Short mmCIF file of C-alpha atoms in Angstrom, two decimals:
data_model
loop_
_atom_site.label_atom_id
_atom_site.label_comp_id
_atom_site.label_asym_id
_atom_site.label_seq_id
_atom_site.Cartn_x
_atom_site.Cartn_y
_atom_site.Cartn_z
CA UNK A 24 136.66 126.54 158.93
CA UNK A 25 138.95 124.07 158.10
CA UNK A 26 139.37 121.52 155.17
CA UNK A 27 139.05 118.16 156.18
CA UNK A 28 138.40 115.35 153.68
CA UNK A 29 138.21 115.62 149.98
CA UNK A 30 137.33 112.44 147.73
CA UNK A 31 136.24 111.46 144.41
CA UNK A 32 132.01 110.38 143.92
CA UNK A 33 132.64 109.59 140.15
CA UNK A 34 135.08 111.21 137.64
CA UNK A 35 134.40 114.55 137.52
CA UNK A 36 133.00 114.85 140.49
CA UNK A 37 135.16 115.54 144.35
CA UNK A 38 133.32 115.58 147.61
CA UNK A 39 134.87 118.57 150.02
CA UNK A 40 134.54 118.16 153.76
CA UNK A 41 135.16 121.45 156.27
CA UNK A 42 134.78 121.05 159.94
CA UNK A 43 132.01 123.11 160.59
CA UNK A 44 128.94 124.34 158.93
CA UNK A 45 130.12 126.97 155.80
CA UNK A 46 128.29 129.41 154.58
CA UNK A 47 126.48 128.62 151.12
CA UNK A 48 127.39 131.68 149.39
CA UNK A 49 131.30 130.54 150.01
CA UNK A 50 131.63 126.96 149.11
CA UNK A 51 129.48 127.08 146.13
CA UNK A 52 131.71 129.93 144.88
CA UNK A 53 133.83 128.12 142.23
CA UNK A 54 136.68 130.96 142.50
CA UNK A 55 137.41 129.93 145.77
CA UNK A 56 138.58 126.53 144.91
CA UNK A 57 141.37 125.39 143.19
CA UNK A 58 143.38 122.38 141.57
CA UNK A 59 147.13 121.90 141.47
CA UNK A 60 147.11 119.62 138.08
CA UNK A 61 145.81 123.39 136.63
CA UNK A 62 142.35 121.56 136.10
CA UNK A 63 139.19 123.43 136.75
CA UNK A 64 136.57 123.66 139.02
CA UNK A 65 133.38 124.19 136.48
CA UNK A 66 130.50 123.90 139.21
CA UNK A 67 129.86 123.58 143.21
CA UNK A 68 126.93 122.86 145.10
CA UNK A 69 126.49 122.14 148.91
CA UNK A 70 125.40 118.42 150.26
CA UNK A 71 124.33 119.10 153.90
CA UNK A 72 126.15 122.09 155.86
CA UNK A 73 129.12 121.39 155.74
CA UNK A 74 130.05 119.95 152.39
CA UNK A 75 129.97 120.22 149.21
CA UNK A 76 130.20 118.82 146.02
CA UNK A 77 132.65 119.91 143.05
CA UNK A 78 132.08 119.44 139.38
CA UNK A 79 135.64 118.97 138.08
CA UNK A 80 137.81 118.62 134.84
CA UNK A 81 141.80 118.14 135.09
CA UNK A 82 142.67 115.65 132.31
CA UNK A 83 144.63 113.48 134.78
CA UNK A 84 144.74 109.35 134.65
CA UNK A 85 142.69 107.30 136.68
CA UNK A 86 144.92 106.74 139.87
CA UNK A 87 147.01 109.80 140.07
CA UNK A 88 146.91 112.05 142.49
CA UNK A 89 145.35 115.33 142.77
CA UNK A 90 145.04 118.42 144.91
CA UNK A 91 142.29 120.63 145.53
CA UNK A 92 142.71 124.13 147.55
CA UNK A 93 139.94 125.68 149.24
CA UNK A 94 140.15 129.19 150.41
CA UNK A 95 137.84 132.17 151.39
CA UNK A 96 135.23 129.51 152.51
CA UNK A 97 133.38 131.65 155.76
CA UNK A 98 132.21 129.54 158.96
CA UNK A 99 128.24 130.02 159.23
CA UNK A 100 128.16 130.35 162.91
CA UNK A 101 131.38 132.47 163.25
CA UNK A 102 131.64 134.98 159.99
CA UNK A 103 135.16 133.72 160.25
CA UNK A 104 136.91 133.82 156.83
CA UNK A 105 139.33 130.83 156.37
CA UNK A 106 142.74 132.50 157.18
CA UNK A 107 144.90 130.77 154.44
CA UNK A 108 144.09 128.35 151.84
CA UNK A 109 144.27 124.39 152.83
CA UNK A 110 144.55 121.90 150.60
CA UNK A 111 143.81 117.93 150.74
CA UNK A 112 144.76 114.92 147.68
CA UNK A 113 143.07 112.26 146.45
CA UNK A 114 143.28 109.66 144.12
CA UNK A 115 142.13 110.96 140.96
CA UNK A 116 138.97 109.52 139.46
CA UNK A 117 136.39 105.96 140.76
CA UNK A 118 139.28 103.43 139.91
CA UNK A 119 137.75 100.10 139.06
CA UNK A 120 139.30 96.45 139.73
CA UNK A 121 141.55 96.41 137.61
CA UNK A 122 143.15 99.81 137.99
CA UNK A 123 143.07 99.07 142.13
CA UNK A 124 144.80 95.76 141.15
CA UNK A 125 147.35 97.59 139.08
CA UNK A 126 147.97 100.31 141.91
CA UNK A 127 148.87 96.90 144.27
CA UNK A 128 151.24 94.86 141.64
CA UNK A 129 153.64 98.07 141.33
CA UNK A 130 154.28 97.94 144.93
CA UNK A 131 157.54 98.59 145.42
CA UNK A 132 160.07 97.61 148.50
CA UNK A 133 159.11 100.01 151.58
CA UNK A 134 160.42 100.73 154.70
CA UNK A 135 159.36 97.99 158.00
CA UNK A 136 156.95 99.25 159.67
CA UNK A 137 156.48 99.02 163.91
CA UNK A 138 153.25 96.89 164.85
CA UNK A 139 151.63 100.31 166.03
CA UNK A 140 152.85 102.14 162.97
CA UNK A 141 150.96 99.91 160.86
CA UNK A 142 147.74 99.56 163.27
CA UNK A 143 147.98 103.38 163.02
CA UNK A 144 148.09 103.51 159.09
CA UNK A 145 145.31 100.84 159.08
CA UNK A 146 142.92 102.94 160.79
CA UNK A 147 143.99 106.43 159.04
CA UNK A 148 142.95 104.58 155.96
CA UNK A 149 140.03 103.31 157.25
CA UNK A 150 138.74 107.13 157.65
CA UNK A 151 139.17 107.62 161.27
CA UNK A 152 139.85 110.82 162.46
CA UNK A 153 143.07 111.46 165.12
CA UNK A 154 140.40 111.65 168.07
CA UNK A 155 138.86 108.65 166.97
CA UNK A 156 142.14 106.74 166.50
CA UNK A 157 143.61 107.97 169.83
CA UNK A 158 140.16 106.54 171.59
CA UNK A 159 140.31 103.65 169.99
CA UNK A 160 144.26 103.10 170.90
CA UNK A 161 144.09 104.60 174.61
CA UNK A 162 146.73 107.23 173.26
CA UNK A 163 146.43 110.80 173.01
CA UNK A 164 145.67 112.76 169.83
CA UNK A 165 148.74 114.10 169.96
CA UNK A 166 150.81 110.58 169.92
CA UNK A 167 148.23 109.64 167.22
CA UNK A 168 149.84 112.71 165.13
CA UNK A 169 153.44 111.66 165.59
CA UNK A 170 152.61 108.17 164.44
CA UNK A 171 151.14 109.69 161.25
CA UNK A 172 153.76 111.90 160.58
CA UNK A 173 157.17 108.96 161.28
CA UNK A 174 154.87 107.19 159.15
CA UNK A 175 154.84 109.88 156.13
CA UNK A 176 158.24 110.16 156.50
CA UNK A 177 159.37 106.53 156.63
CA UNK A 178 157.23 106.05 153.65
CA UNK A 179 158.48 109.27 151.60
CA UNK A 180 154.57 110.26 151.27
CA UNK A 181 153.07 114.06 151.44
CA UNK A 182 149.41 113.25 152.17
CA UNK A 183 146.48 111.17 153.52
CA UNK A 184 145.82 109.90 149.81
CA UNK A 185 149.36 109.04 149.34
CA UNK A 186 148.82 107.01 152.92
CA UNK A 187 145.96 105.31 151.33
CA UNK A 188 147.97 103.90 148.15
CA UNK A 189 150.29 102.42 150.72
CA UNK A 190 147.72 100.64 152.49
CA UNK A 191 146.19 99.16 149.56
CA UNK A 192 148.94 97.89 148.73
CA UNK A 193 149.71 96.13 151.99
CA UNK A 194 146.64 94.84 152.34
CA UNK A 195 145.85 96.58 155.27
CA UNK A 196 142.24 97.46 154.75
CA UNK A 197 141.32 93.81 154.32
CA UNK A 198 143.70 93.66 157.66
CA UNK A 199 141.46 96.29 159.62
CA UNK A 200 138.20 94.50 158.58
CA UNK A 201 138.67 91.22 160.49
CA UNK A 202 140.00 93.32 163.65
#
């Protein structure tokens, strides 16, 4: 299985996606996740088959980012172990309006970005998946991948999260929603 998604539902608590139903027994086993701000993981309990929900504590700000790693999570069909941990950031915490409007005033100058580069960040942000994008584009999956990664390094960025910031403060999502 791989990690997919992984997002805050409230404060403590961090939705993880995998791409196929896990086993229970694996992703509600608290030892196989971990946090890079040296936080814990204190409790996990699966939302459907292929999710699940962490109870977390890491003493970061509202806004910052944050890493989980999953490993050892098992594929229910397969038996397949995961063969290395994967990791995915988010923004730490349910920012309210005034943190989001914070995150947009300390925009700082960025690199320009091509028309598609930015109709390609738009939808990343938006939660589409690379198939989705490259349907929704007439591109292949593969193009959709190059986009995303001249766009992490124009913009100096590491992750989807990081992505995300970057959008919000370019008003892209607002941008998306009248397409």
């Amino acid at each position: 299985p791989n990690l997919i998604d992984a997002y805050p539902l409230a404060d403590n608590s961090v939705r993880v996606v995998f791409d196929r139903d896990v086993t229970p027994g694996s992703a509600t086993n608290v030892l196989n996740y971990s946090l890079t701000s040296f936080g814990a993981v204190q409790a996990a309990v699966m939302e459907g088959g292929s999710a699940a929900i962490l109870t977390v504590s890491n003493g970061l700000p509202h806004g910052a980012l944050e890493t989980v790693i999953a490993n050892g999570i098992v594929g229910l069909a397969s038996g397949v172990v995961m063969s290395a941990g994967q990791s995915r950031t988010f923004i730490n915490g349910v920012l309210s309006c005034a943190e989001v409007a914070a995150i947009l005033k300390t925009a700082g100058p960025r690199p320009d970005l091509t028309p598609r580069e930015r109709e390609v960040l738009t939808l990343i942000a938006s939660g589409n998946a690379n198939a989705a994008i490259a349907d929704r584009l007439a591109i292949s999956a593969k193009t959709v991948e190059k986009h995303r990664a001249s766009l992490m390094a124009k913009l100096q960025v590491h992750s989807v999260a990081e992505l995300l910031v970057y959008a919000l403060k370019e008003g892209l999502l607002d941008e998306h929603r009248q397409l």
